[in-house]
Coordinates of N, CA and C in Angstrom, one line a residue:
M152 N 125.3 56.4 71.5 CA 126.4 56.3 70.6 C 126.9 57.7 70.1
A153 N 128.1 57.8 69.8 CA 128.7 59.0 69.4 C 128.1 59.4 68.0
E154 N 128.1 60.7 67.7 CA 127.6 61.2 66.4 C 128.7 60.9 65.4
R155 N 128.2 60.4 64.2 CA 129.1 60.2 63.1 C 129.7 61.5 62.6
P156 N 130.9 61.5 62.1 CA 131.4 62.7 61.5 C 130.6 63.2 60.3
T157 N 130.1 62.2 59.6 CA 129.3 62.6 58.4 C 128.0 63.4 58.8
T158 N 127.5 63.1 60.0 CA 126.3 63.9 60.4 C 126.7 65.3 60.6
S159 N 127.9 65.5 61.3 CA 128.4 66.9 61.5 C 128.7 67.6 60.2
W160 N 129.3 66.8 59.3 CA 129.7 67.4 58.0 C 128.5 67.8 57.2
R161 N 127.4 67.0 57.2 CA 126.2 67.3 56.5 C 125.5 68.5 57.1
R162 N 125.6 68.6 58.4 CA 125.0 69.8 59.1 C 125.8 71.0 58.7
G163 N 127.1 70.9 58.7 CA 127.9 72.1 58.2 C 127.6 72.5 56.8
I164 N 127.4 71.5 55.9 CA 127.1 71.8 54.5 C 125.8 72.6 54.5
A165 N 124.8 72.1 55.2 CA 123.5 72.7 55.2 C 123.5 74.1 55.8
E166 N 124.2 74.3 56.9 CA 124.3 75.6 57.5 C 125.0 76.6 56.6
E167 N 126.1 76.1 55.9 CA 126.8 77.0 55.0 C 125.9 77.4 53.8
A168 N 125.1 76.4 53.3 CA 124.2 76.7 52.2 C 123.2 77.8 52.6
E169 N 122.7 77.7 53.9 CA 121.7 78.7 54.4 C 122.4 80.0 54.5
E170 N 123.6 80.1 55.0 CA 124.3 81.4 55.1 C 124.6 82.0 53.7
L171 N 124.9 81.1 52.8 CA 125.1 81.6 51.4 C 123.8 82.2 50.8
A172 N 122.7 81.5 51.0 CA 121.4 81.9 50.5 C 121.0 83.2 51.2
A173 N 121.3 83.4 52.5 CA 120.9 84.6 53.2 C 121.9 85.7 53.0
G174 N 123.0 85.5 52.3 CA 123.9 86.5 52.0 C 124.8 86.9 53.2
T175 N 124.9 86.0 54.2 CA 125.7 86.3 55.4 C 127.0 85.6 55.3
L176 N 127.3 84.9 54.3 CA 128.6 84.2 54.1 C 129.2 84.6 52.7
D177 N 130.4 85.0 52.7 CA 131.1 85.4 51.5 C 131.3 84.1 50.7
P178 N 130.8 84.0 49.4 CA 131.0 82.8 48.6 C 132.4 82.3 48.6
D179 N 133.4 83.2 48.7 CA 134.8 82.8 48.6 C 135.2 82.0 49.9
C180 N 134.4 82.2 50.9 CA 134.6 81.5 52.2 C 133.9 80.1 52.3
A181 N 133.0 79.8 51.4 CA 132.3 78.6 51.4 C 133.2 77.4 51.0
C182 N 133.3 76.4 51.9 CA 134.2 75.3 51.6 C 133.6 73.9 51.9
M183 N 132.6 73.9 52.7 CA 132.1 72.6 53.2 C 131.8 71.6 52.1
A184 N 131.0 72.0 51.1 CA 130.6 71.1 50.1 C 131.8 70.5 49.3
G185 N 132.8 71.4 49.1 CA 134.0 71.0 48.4 C 134.9 70.0 49.3
L186 N 134.9 70.3 50.6 CA 135.7 69.4 51.4 C 135.0 68.1 51.7
F187 N 133.7 68.1 51.7 CA 133.0 66.8 52.0 C 131.9 66.5 50.9
P188 N 132.4 66.1 49.7 CA 131.4 65.8 48.6 C 130.5 64.6 49.0
E189 N 129.4 64.5 48.4 CA 128.4 63.5 48.7 C 129.0 62.1 48.6
E190 N 129.9 61.9 47.6 CA 130.5 60.6 47.4 C 131.4 60.2 48.6
L191 N 132.1 61.2 49.2 CA 132.8 60.9 50.4 C 131.9 60.6 51.6
L192 N 130.8 61.3 51.7 CA 129.9 61.1 52.8 C 129.3 59.7 52.7
V193 N 128.8 59.3 51.5 CA 128.2 58.0 51.3 C 129.2 56.9 51.6
A194 N 130.4 57.0 51.1 CA 131.4 56.0 51.3 C 131.9 55.9 52.7
T195 N 132.0 57.0 53.4 CA 132.3 57.0 54.8 C 131.2 56.3 55.7
D196 N 130.0 56.7 55.3 CA 128.8 56.0 56.0 C 128.8 54.5 55.8
A197 N 129.2 54.1 54.6 CA 129.2 52.6 54.3 C 130.2 51.9 55.2
V198 N 131.4 52.5 55.4 CA 132.4 52.0 56.2 C 132.0 51.9 57.7
L199 N 131.3 53.0 58.1 CA 130.9 53.1 59.5 C 129.7 52.1 59.7
D200 N 128.9 51.9 58.7 CA 127.8 50.9 58.8 C 128.3 49.5 59.1
T201 N 129.4 49.2 58.3 CA 130.0 47.9 58.5 C 130.6 47.7 59.9
F202 N 131.3 48.8 60.3 CA 131.9 48.8 61.7 C 130.8 48.6 62.7
E203 N 129.8 49.4 62.6 CA 128.7 49.3 63.6 C 128.0 47.9 63.6
A204 N 127.9 47.3 62.5 CA 127.4 45.9 62.4 C 128.3 44.9 63.2
E205 N 129.6 45.2 63.2 CA 130.5 44.3 63.9 C 130.6 44.5 65.4
L206 N 130.1 45.7 65.9 CA 130.2 46.0 67.3 C 129.6 45.1 68.3
P207 N 128.4 44.5 67.9 CA 127.8 43.5 68.9 C 128.7 42.4 69.3
A208 N 129.7 42.0 68.4 CA 130.6 40.9 68.7 C 131.7 41.3 69.6
L209 N 131.8 42.6 69.9 CA 133.0 43.0 70.8 C 133.0 42.4 72.2
P210 N 131.9 42.3 72.9 CA 132.0 41.7 74.2 C 132.6 40.3 74.3
E211 N 132.5 39.5 73.3 CA 133.1 38.2 73.2 C 134.5 38.2 72.6
A212 N 134.9 39.3 72.0 CA 136.2 39.4 71.3 C 137.4 39.5 72.2
D213 N 138.4 38.9 71.8 CA 139.7 39.1 72.5 C 140.4 40.3 72.0
D214 N 141.5 40.7 72.6 CA 142.2 41.9 72.2 C 142.6 41.8 70.7
A215 N 143.1 40.7 70.2 CA 143.5 40.6 68.8 C 142.3 40.8 67.9
Q216 N 141.2 40.3 68.2 CA 140.0 40.5 67.4 C 139.5 42.0 67.4
V217 N 139.6 42.6 68.6 CA 139.3 44.1 68.7 C 140.2 44.9 67.8
F218 N 141.5 44.6 67.9 CA 142.5 45.4 67.1 C 142.3 45.1 65.6
A219 N 141.9 43.9 65.3 CA 141.7 43.6 63.9 C 140.5 44.4 63.4
M220 N 139.5 44.5 64.2 CA 138.3 45.2 63.8 C 138.6 46.7 63.6
V221 N 139.3 47.3 64.5 CA 139.7 48.7 64.4 C 140.6 48.9 63.2
E222 N 141.6 47.9 62.9 CA 142.4 48.0 61.8 C 141.6 48.0 60.5
R223 N 140.6 47.2 60.4 CA 139.8 47.1 59.2 C 139.1 48.4 58.9
V224 N 138.5 49.0 60.0 CA 137.8 50.3 59.7 C 138.8 51.4 59.4
V225 N 139.9 51.4 60.0 CA 140.9 52.5 59.7 C 141.4 52.3 58.2
L226 N 141.7 51.1 57.8 CA 142.2 50.9 56.5 C 141.1 51.2 55.4
A227 N 139.8 50.9 55.8 CA 138.7 51.2 54.9 C 138.5 52.7 54.8
L228 N 138.6 53.4 55.9 CA 138.5 54.9 55.8 C 139.7 55.5 55.0
N229 N 140.9 54.9 55.1 CA 142.0 55.4 54.3 C 141.8 55.2 52.8
V230 N 141.0 54.2 52.5 CA 140.7 54.0 51.0 C 139.7 55.0 50.6
V231 N 138.7 55.3 51.5 CA 137.7 56.3 51.2 C 138.3 57.7 51.0
T232 N 139.2 58.0 51.9 CA 139.9 59.3 51.9 C 141.4 59.2 51.8
P233 N 141.9 59.1 50.6 CA 143.4 59.0 50.5 C 144.0 60.2 51.1
T234 N 145.2 60.0 51.6 CA 146.0 61.1 52.3 C 146.1 62.3 51.4
T235 N 146.3 62.1 50.1 CA 146.6 63.2 49.2 C 145.3 64.0 49.0
S236 N 144.1 63.5 49.3 CA 142.9 64.3 49.1 C 142.1 64.4 50.4
A237 N 142.7 64.1 51.5 CA 142.0 64.1 52.8 C 141.4 65.5 53.0
P238 N 140.2 65.6 53.5 CA 139.6 66.9 53.8 C 140.4 67.6 54.8
S239 N 140.8 68.8 54.6 CA 141.5 69.7 55.5 C 141.0 71.1 55.3
K240 N 141.0 71.9 56.3 CA 140.5 73.2 56.2 C 141.6 74.1 55.5
P241 N 141.4 74.6 54.3 CA 142.4 75.4 53.7 C 142.5 76.7 54.4
T242 N 143.6 77.4 54.2 CA 143.9 78.7 54.9 C 142.8 79.6 54.7
S243 N 142.3 79.7 53.5 CA 141.2 80.7 53.2 C 139.9 80.4 54.0
A244 N 139.6 79.1 54.3 CA 138.5 78.7 55.1 C 138.7 79.1 56.5
R245 N 139.9 78.9 57.0 CA 140.2 79.3 58.4 C 140.1 80.8 58.5
R246 N 140.6 81.5 57.6 CA 140.5 83.0 57.6 C 139.1 83.5 57.6
C247 N 138.2 82.8 56.9 CA 136.8 83.2 56.8 C 135.9 82.6 57.9
A248 N 136.4 81.7 58.7 CA 135.6 81.1 59.7 C 135.2 82.1 60.7
T249 N 134.0 81.9 61.2 CA 133.5 82.8 62.3 C 134.1 82.3 63.6
P250 N 134.1 83.1 64.6 CA 134.7 82.6 65.9 C 134.2 81.3 66.4
S251 N 132.9 81.0 66.2 CA 132.3 79.7 66.6 C 132.7 78.5 65.8
T252 N 133.2 78.8 64.6 CA 133.6 77.7 63.7 C 135.1 77.6 63.5
R253 N 135.8 78.6 64.0 CA 137.2 78.7 63.8 C 137.9 77.5 64.5
P254 N 138.8 76.8 63.8 CA 139.5 75.7 64.5 C 140.3 76.1 65.7
S255 N 140.4 75.2 66.6 CA 141.2 75.5 67.8 C 142.7 75.6 67.4
P256 N 143.5 76.3 68.2 CA 145.0 76.5 67.8 C 145.6 75.1 67.6
S257 N 145.3 74.1 68.3 CA 145.9 72.8 68.1 C 145.6 72.2 66.8
M258 N 144.3 72.4 66.3 CA 143.8 71.9 65.0 C 144.5 72.7 63.9
A259 N 144.5 74.0 64.1 CA 145.1 74.9 63.0 C 146.5 74.6 62.7
S260 N 147.3 74.2 63.8 CA 148.7 73.9 63.5 C 148.9 72.7 62.8
T261 N 147.9 71.8 62.7 CA 148.1 70.5 61.9 C 147.7 70.6 60.5
S262 N 147.1 71.7 60.1 CA 146.7 71.9 58.7 C 147.7 72.5 57.9

C-alpha cells in the first residue's frame, strides 16, 4: 500500500527538529510543524482510516459506489484542511529548502 502523506509529514517534522537541534537549519526556515500541526495529522489519519476500512468492499463495488467512496474521502479531507488554511509551502520555506527538499518547478508554480 502507498505511504500516507501523514507519514511523510511526520518524518519531515522529525528531520526538521533534528536539523534545528544540530544547528544545521536556520530557525527562520523551519516550517514543517507549522504547516502540519498534530491536529491536522490526527484528523487526516482518521479520514484515511475510514477510507482504508472501506477498501475491502471495492472488488464488489460498481462504478457509482467507487466514485461515492472517493467523493466521501475527498469531502472529508476538505473538512480537515479547508482551502483557506491548506498547507502550502510559503516562499520563505522554498527559499530555505535544501536542494533535496526543494519543490519541483511544477509544484513551485502552484504555490
